[in-house]
Short mmCIF file of C-alpha atoms in Angstrom, two decimals:
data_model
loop_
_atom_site.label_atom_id
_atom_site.label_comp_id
_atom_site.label_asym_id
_atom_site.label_seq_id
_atom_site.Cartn_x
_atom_site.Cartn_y
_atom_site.Cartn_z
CA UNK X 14 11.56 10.89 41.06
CA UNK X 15 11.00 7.17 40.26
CA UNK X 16 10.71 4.02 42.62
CA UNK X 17 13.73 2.83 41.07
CA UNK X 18 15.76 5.89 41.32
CA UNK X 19 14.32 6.51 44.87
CA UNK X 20 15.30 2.68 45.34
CA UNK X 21 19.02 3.37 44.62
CA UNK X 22 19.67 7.09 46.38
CA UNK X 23 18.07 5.26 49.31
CA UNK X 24 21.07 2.37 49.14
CA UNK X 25 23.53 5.26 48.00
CA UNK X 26 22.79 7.22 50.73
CA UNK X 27 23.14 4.43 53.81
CA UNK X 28 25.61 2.26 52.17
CA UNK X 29 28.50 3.72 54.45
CA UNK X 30 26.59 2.60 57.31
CA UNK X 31 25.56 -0.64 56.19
CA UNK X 32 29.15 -1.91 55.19
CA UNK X 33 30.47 -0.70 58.28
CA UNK X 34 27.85 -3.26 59.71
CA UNK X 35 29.35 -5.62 57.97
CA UNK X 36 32.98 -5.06 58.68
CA UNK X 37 31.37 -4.87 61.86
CA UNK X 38 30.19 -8.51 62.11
CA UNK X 39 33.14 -10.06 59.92
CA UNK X 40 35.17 -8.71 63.12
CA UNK X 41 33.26 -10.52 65.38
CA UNK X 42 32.44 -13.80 63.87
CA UNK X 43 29.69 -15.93 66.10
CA UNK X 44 28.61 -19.63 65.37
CA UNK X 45 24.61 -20.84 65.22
CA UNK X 46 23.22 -20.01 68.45
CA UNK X 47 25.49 -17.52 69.46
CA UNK X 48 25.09 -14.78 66.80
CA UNK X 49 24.18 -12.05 69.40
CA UNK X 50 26.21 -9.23 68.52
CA UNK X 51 25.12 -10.15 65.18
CA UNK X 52 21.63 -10.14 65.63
CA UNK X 53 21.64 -7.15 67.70
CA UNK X 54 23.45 -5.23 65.48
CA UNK X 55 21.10 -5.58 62.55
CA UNK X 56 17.86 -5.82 64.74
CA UNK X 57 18.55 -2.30 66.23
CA UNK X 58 19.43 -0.85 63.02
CA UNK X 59 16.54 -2.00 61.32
CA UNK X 60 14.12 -0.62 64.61
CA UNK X 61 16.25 2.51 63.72
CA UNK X 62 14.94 2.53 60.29
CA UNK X 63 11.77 2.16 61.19
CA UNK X 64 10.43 -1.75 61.33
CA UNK X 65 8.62 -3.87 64.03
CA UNK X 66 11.32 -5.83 65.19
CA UNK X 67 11.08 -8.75 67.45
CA UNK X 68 13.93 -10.76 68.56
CA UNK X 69 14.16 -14.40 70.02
CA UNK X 70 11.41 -16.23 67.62
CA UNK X 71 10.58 -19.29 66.08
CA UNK X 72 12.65 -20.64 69.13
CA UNK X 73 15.97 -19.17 68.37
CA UNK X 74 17.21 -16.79 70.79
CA UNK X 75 19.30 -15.01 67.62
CA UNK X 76 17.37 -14.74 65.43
CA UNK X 77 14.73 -11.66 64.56
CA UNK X 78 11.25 -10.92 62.40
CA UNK X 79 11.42 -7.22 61.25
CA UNK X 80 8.29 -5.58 59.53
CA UNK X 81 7.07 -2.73 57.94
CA UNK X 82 3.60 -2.19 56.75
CA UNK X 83 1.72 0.00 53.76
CA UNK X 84 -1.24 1.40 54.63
CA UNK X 85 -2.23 0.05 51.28
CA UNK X 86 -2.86 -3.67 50.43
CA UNK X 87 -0.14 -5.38 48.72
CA UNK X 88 2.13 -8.65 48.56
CA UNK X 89 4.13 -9.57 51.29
CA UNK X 90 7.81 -10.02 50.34
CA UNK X 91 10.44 -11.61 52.42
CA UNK X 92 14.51 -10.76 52.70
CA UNK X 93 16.23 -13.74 54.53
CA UNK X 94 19.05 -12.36 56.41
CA UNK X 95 21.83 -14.64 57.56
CA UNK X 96 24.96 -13.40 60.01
CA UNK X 97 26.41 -16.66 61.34
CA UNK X 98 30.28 -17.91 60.82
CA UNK X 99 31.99 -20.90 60.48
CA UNK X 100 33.63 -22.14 63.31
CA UNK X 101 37.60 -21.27 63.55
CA UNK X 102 37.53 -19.84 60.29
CA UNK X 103 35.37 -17.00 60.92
CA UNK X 104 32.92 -15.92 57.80
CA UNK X 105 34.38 -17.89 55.06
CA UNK X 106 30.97 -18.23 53.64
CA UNK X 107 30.52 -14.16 53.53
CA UNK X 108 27.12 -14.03 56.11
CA UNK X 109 28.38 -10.65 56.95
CA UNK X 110 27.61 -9.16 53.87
CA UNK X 111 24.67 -11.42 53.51
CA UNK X 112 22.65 -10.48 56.56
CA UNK X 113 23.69 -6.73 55.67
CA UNK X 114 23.07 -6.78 51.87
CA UNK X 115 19.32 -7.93 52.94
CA UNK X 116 18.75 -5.41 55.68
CA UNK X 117 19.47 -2.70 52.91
CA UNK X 118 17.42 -4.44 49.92
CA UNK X 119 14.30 -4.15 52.29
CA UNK X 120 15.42 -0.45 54.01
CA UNK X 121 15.05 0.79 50.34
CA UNK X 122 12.07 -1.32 49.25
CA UNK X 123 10.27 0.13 52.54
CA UNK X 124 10.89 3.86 51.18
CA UNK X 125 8.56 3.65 48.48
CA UNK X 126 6.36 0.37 49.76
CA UNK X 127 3.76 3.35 50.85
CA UNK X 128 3.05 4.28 47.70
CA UNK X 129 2.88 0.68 46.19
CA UNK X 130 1.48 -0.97 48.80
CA UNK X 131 2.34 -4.14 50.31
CA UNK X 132 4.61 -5.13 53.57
CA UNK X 133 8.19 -5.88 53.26
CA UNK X 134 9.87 -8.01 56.19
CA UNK X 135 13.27 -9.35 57.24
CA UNK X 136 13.78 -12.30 59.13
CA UNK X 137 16.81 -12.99 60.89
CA UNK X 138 17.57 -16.60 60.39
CA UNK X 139 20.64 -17.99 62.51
CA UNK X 140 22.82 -21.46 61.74
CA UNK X 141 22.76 -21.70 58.43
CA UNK X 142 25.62 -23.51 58.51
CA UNK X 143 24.34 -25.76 61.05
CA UNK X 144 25.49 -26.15 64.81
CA UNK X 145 23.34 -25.48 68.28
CA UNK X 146 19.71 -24.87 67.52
CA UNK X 147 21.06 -24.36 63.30
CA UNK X 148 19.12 -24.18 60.35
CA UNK X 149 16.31 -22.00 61.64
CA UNK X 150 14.90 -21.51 58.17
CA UNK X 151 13.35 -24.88 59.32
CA UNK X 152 11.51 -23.42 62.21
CA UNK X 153 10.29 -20.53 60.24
CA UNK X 154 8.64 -22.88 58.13
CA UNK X 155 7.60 -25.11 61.08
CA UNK X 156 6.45 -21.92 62.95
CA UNK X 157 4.42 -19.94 60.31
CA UNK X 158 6.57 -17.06 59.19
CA UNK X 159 5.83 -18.18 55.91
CA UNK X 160 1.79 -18.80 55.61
CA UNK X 161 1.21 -15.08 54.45
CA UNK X 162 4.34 -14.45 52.30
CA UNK X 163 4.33 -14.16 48.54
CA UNK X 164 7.72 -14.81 47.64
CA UNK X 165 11.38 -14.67 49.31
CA UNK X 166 14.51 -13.02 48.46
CA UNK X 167 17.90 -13.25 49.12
CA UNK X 168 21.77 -13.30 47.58
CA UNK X 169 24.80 -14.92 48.80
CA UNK X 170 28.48 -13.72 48.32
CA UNK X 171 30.70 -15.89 45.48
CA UNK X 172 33.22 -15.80 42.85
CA UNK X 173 30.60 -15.55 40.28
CA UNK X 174 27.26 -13.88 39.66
CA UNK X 175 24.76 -16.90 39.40
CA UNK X 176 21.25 -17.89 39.50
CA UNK X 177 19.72 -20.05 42.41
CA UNK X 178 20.94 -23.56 42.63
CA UNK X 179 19.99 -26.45 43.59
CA UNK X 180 21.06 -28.14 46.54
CA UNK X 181 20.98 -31.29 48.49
CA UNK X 182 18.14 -32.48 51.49
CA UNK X 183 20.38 -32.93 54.39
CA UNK X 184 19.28 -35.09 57.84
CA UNK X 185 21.94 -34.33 60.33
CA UNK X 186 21.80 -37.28 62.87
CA UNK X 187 23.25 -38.06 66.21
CA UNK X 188 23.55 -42.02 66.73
CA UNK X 189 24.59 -42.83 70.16
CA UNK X 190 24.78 -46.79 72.04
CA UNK X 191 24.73 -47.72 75.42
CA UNK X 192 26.10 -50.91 76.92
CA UNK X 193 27.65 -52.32 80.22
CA UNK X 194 31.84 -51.77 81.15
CA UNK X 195 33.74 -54.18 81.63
CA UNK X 196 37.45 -55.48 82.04
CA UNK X 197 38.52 -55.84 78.34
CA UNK X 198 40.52 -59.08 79.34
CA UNK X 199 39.59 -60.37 82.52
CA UNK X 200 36.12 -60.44 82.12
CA UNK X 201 35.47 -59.06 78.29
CA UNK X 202 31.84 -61.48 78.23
CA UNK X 203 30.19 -59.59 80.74
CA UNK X 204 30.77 -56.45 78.70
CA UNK X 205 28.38 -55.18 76.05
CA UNK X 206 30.46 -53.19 73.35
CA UNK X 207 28.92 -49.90 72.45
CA UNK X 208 31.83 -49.28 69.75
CA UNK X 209 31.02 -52.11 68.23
CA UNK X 210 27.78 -50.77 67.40
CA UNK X 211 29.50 -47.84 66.10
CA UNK X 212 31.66 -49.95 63.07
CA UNK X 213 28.68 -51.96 62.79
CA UNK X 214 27.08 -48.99 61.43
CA UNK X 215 29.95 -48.09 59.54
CA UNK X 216 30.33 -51.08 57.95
CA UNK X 217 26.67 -51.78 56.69
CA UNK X 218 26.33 -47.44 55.71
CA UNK X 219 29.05 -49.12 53.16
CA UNK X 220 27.17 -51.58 52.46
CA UNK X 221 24.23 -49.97 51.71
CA UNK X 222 26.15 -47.34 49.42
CA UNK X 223 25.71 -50.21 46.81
CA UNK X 224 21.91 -49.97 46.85
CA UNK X 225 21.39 -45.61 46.82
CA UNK X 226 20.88 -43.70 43.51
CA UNK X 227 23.59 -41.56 42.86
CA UNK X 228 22.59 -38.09 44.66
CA UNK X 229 22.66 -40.05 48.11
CA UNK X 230 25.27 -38.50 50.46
CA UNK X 231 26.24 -40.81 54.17
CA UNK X 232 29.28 -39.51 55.81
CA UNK X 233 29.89 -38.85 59.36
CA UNK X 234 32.59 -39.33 62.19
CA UNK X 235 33.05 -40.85 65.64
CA UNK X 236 32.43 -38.73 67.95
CA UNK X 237 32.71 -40.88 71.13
CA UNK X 238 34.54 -44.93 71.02
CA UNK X 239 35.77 -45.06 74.64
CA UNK X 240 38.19 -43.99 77.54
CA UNK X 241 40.72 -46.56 77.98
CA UNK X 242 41.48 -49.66 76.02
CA UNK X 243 41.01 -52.26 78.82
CA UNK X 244 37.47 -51.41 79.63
CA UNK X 245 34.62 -52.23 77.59
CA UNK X 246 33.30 -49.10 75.91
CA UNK X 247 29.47 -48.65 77.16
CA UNK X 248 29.17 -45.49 75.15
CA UNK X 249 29.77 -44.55 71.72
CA UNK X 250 28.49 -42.13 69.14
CA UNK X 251 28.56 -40.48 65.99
CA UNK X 252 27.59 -38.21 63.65
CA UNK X 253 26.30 -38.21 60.68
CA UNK X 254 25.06 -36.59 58.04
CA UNK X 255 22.33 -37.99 55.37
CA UNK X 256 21.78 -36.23 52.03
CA UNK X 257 19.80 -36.62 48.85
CA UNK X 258 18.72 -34.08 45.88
CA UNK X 259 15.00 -34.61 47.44
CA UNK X 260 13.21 -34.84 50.37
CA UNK X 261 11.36 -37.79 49.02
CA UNK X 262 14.47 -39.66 48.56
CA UNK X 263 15.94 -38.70 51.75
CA UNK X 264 12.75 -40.05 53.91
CA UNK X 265 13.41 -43.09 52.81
CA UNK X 266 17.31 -42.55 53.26
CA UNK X 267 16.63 -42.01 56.42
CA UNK X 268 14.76 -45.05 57.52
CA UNK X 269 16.91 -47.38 56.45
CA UNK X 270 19.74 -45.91 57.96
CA UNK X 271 17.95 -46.15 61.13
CA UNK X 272 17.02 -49.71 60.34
CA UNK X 273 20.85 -49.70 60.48
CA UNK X 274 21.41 -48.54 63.85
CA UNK X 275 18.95 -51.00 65.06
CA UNK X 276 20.49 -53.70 63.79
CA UNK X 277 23.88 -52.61 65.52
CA UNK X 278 21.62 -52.70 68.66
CA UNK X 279 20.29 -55.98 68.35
CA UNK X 280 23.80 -57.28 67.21
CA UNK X 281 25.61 -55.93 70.25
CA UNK X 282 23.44 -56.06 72.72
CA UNK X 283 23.29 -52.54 73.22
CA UNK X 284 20.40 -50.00 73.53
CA UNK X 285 20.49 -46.79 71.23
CA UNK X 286 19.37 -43.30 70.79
CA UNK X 287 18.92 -41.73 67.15
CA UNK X 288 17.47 -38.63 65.71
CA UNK X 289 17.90 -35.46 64.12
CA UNK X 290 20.73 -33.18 66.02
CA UNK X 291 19.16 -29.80 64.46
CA UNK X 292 16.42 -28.88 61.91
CA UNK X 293 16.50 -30.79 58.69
CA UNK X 294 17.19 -29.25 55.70
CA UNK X 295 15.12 -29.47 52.46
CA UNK X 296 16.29 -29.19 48.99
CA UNK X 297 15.55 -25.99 46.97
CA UNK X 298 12.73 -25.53 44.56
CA UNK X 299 13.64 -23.36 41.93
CA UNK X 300 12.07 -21.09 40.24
CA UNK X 301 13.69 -20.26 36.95
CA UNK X 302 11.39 -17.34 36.05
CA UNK X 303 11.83 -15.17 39.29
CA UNK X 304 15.76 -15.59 38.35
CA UNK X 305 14.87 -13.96 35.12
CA UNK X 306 13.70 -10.97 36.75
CA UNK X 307 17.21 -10.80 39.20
CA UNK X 308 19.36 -11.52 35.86
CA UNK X 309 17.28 -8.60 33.62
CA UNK X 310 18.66 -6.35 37.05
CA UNK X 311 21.83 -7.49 37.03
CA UNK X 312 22.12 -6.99 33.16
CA UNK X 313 21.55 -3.53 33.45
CA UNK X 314 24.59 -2.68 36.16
CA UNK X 315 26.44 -4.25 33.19
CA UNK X 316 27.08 -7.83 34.34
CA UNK X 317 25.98 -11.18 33.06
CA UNK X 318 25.86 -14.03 35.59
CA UNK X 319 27.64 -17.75 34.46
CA UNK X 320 26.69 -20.53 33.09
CA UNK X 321 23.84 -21.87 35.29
CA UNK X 322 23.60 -25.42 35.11
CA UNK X 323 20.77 -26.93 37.30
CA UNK X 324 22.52 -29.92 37.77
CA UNK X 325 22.79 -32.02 41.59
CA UNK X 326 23.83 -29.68 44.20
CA UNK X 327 26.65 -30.87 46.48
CA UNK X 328 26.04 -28.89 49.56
CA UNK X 329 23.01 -28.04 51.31
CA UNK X 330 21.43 -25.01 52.43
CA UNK X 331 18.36 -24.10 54.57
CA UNK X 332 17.30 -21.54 52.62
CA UNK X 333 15.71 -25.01 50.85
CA UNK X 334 13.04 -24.98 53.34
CA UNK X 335 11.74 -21.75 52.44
CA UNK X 336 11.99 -22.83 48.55
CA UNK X 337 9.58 -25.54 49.83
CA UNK X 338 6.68 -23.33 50.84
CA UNK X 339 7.20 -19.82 49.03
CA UNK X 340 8.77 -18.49 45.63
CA UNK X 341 12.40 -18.05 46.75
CA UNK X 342 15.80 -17.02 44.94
CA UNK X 343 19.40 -17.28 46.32
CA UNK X 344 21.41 -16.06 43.33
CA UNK X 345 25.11 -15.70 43.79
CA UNK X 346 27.11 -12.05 43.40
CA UNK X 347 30.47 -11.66 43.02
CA UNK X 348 32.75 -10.91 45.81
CA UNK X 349 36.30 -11.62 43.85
CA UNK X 350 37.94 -11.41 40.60
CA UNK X 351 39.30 -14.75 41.04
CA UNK X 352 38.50 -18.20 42.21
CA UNK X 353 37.73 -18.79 45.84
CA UNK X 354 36.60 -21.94 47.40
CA UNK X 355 33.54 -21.65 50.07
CA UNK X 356 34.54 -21.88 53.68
CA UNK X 357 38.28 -20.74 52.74
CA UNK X 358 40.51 -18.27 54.24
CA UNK X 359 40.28 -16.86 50.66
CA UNK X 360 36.71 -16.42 50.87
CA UNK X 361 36.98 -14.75 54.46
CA UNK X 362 39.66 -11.97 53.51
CA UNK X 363 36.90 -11.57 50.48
CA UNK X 364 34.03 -11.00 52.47
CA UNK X 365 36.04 -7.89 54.07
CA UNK X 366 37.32 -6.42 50.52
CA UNK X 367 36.70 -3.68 48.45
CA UNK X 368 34.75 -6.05 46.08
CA UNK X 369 33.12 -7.51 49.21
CA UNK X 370 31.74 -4.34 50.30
CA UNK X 371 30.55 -3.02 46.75
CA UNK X 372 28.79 -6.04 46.66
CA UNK X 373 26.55 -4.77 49.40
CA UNK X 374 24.99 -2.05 47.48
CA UNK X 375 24.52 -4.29 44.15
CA UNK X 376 23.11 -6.77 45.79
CA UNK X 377 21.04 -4.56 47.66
CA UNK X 378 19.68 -2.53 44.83
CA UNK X 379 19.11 -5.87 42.55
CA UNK X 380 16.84 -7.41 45.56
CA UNK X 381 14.87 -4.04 46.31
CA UNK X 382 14.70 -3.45 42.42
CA UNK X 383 13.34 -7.60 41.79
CA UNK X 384 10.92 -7.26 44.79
CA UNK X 385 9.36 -4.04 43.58
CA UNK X 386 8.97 -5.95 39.89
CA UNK X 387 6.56 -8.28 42.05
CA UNK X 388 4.13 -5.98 44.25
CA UNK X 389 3.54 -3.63 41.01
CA UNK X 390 3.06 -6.51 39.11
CA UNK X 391 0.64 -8.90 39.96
CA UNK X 392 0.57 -11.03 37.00
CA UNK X 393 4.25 -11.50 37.16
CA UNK X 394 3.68 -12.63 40.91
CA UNK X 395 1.17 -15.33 40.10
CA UNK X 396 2.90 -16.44 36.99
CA UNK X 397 5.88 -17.20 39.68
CA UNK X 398 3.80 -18.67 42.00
CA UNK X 399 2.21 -20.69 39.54
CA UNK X 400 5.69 -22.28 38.04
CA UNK X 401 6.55 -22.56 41.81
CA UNK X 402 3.54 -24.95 42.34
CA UNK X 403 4.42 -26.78 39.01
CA UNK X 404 8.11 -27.30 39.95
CA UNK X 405 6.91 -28.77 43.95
CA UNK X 406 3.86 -31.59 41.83
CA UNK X 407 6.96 -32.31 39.72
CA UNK X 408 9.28 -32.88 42.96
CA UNK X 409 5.89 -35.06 44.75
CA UNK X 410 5.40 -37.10 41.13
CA UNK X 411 9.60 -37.99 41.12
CA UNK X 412 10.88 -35.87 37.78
#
């Protein structure tokens, strides 16, 4: 029998199990920070297939690194598994299949990674859409994870099949002021307005608006401008969040919206506190010809994927991070035969269909299939790793 055959009676043969997982989670939809069921659920099942697991790392208390070594040398490849919802809507964004779909991709890689060689891993990787403790792709980076891995792998539910994006740097920022109550009438001079400070920074983000490049994102809320309307505020805050196509660009984004808040501070009289809220979130590198290999998979279940167009992403993802350090793809795979928007309740009753579920052992095969490609290969490894390098000088030089 071949890998590749051996590859797909492997996902044949657990797929019942795997989508029930999934049901599973979509049932029991948990924000960033909170994904225990979810984390549990495919931490023990991988332990029950045979990994390393350990849970609670890179400081996230949901999140897991599951391994499985060759006795033979070999590259180490990477499936990035994420499980978290949106909250109130539930998984609109289709993590339960994602986490899943990734959990089988490596269960069937690791059935023939002893005769190849090589280690295949899972990492559990909570908040992707932000929240408590969110974006732990972040702290993998910032941890390690990814100092011995080759190249990373994973595929998110969509209307389409697609190739890996790009997508936006995103600072998520808490601004708060502090200042000194007072009666709003009787004695409004002896007050320091915090909520002033707050439309101050409102009104020169506008400002500044004038002065970004076009792939600059600002927008945020009020999250705190007072009790009562006869007392002085002394505490305000928002939130905010600060994007731009690269982490260059957003550095400098960055400072000068901080230069902002200071100035509301100075103006006011107020003191201030400012900073990031959760991890940042980096833009993603891609890497055109480890797509190719995905696509030539996908092209031989008989589908094509759409137009790709590498054009200014308008959300963000973490998965960015990892793009940063290692090879890494994120294609899209259909979950519908029609349009649905992201974080719909379209995209939620999608993520439990009949399509939905199917897309678990597609996607599953496809990753297993595209990670094999690069341990047996190692010419078509380093030729990836070398157009990874090329696209990150290209990033650092401003193309």
């Amino acid at each position: 029998m071949g890998h590749y055959e051996k590859i797909e009676n492997t996902v044949a043969e657990k797929l019942d199990k795997y989508q029930e997982l999934a049901l599973a989670i979509h049932a029991k939809p948990e924000v960033s920070n909170y994904e225990f069921f979810a984390c549990e659920t495919l931490s023990n099942q991988l332990k029950d297939e045979g990994f390393d697991v350990t849970v609670d790392v890179a400081g996230h208390r949901t999140g897991f690194d599951a391994r499985y070594k060759s006795d033979k040398e070999g590259p180490t490849i990477v499936f990035l598994a994420e499980y978290d919802a949106l909250p109130g809507i539930g998984h609109a964004c289709g993590h339960n299949l994602f986490g899943t779909t990734s959990s089988l991709a490596a269960v069937a890689l690791k059935n023939v990674i002893d005769d190849i060689g090589g280690e295949v891993r899972v990492y559990g990787t909570p908040g992707e859409e932000g929240g408590e403790n969110g974006s732990a792709k972040g702290s993998f980076v910032r941890e390690g994870f990814l100092n011995d891995v080759d190249a990373a792998l994973c595929v998110h539910p969509g209307y389409q099949h697609g190739l890996t994006g790009l997508s936006l740097a995103n600072d998520p920022v808490d601004v708060e002021f502090f200042g000194k109550a007072s009666h709003a009438s009787g004695a409004p001079e002896k007050g320091i307005n915090a909520l002033d400070a707050v439309i101050s920074v409102y009104n020169n983000v506008n400002a500044l608006r004038e002065h970004l490049t076009d792939d600059v994102r600002i927008h945020g809320v009020i999250t705190h401008g007072g009790d009562v309307a006869n007392v002085v505020p002394d505490h305000a805050s928002a939130r905010f969040y600060l994007r731009a196509a690269t982490r260059t660009t957003l550095n400098d984004v960055y400072q000068k919206f901080e230069n902002i808040v200071k100035a509301a501070a100075l103006a006011t009289g107020a003191t201030y506190k400012f900073g990031l809220f959760q991890n940042s979130v980096d833009n993603t590198i891609p890497t055109p010809s480890f797509d190719a290999i995905y696509a030539k998979h996908l092209k031989a279940y008989g589908f094509e994927v759409a137009a790709n167009k590498l054009e200014k992403g308008a959300g963000s993802t973490d998965v960015g991070n990892i793009s940063q350090v290692v090879p890494t793809i994120q294609p899209h795979i259909s979950i519908s035969d029609d349009y649905i928007a992201g974080h719909s309740i379209e995209f939620k009753e999608a993520a439990k269909s009949e399509k939905g579920l199917a897309s678990i052992q597609l996607g599953a095969n496809i990753l297993a299939k595209t990670a094999y490609d690069l341990i047996v290969d190692q010419t078509l490894l380093n030729s990836i790793k070398t157009e990874h390098q090329a696209q990150l000088e290209k990033q650092a030089a401003g193309e």
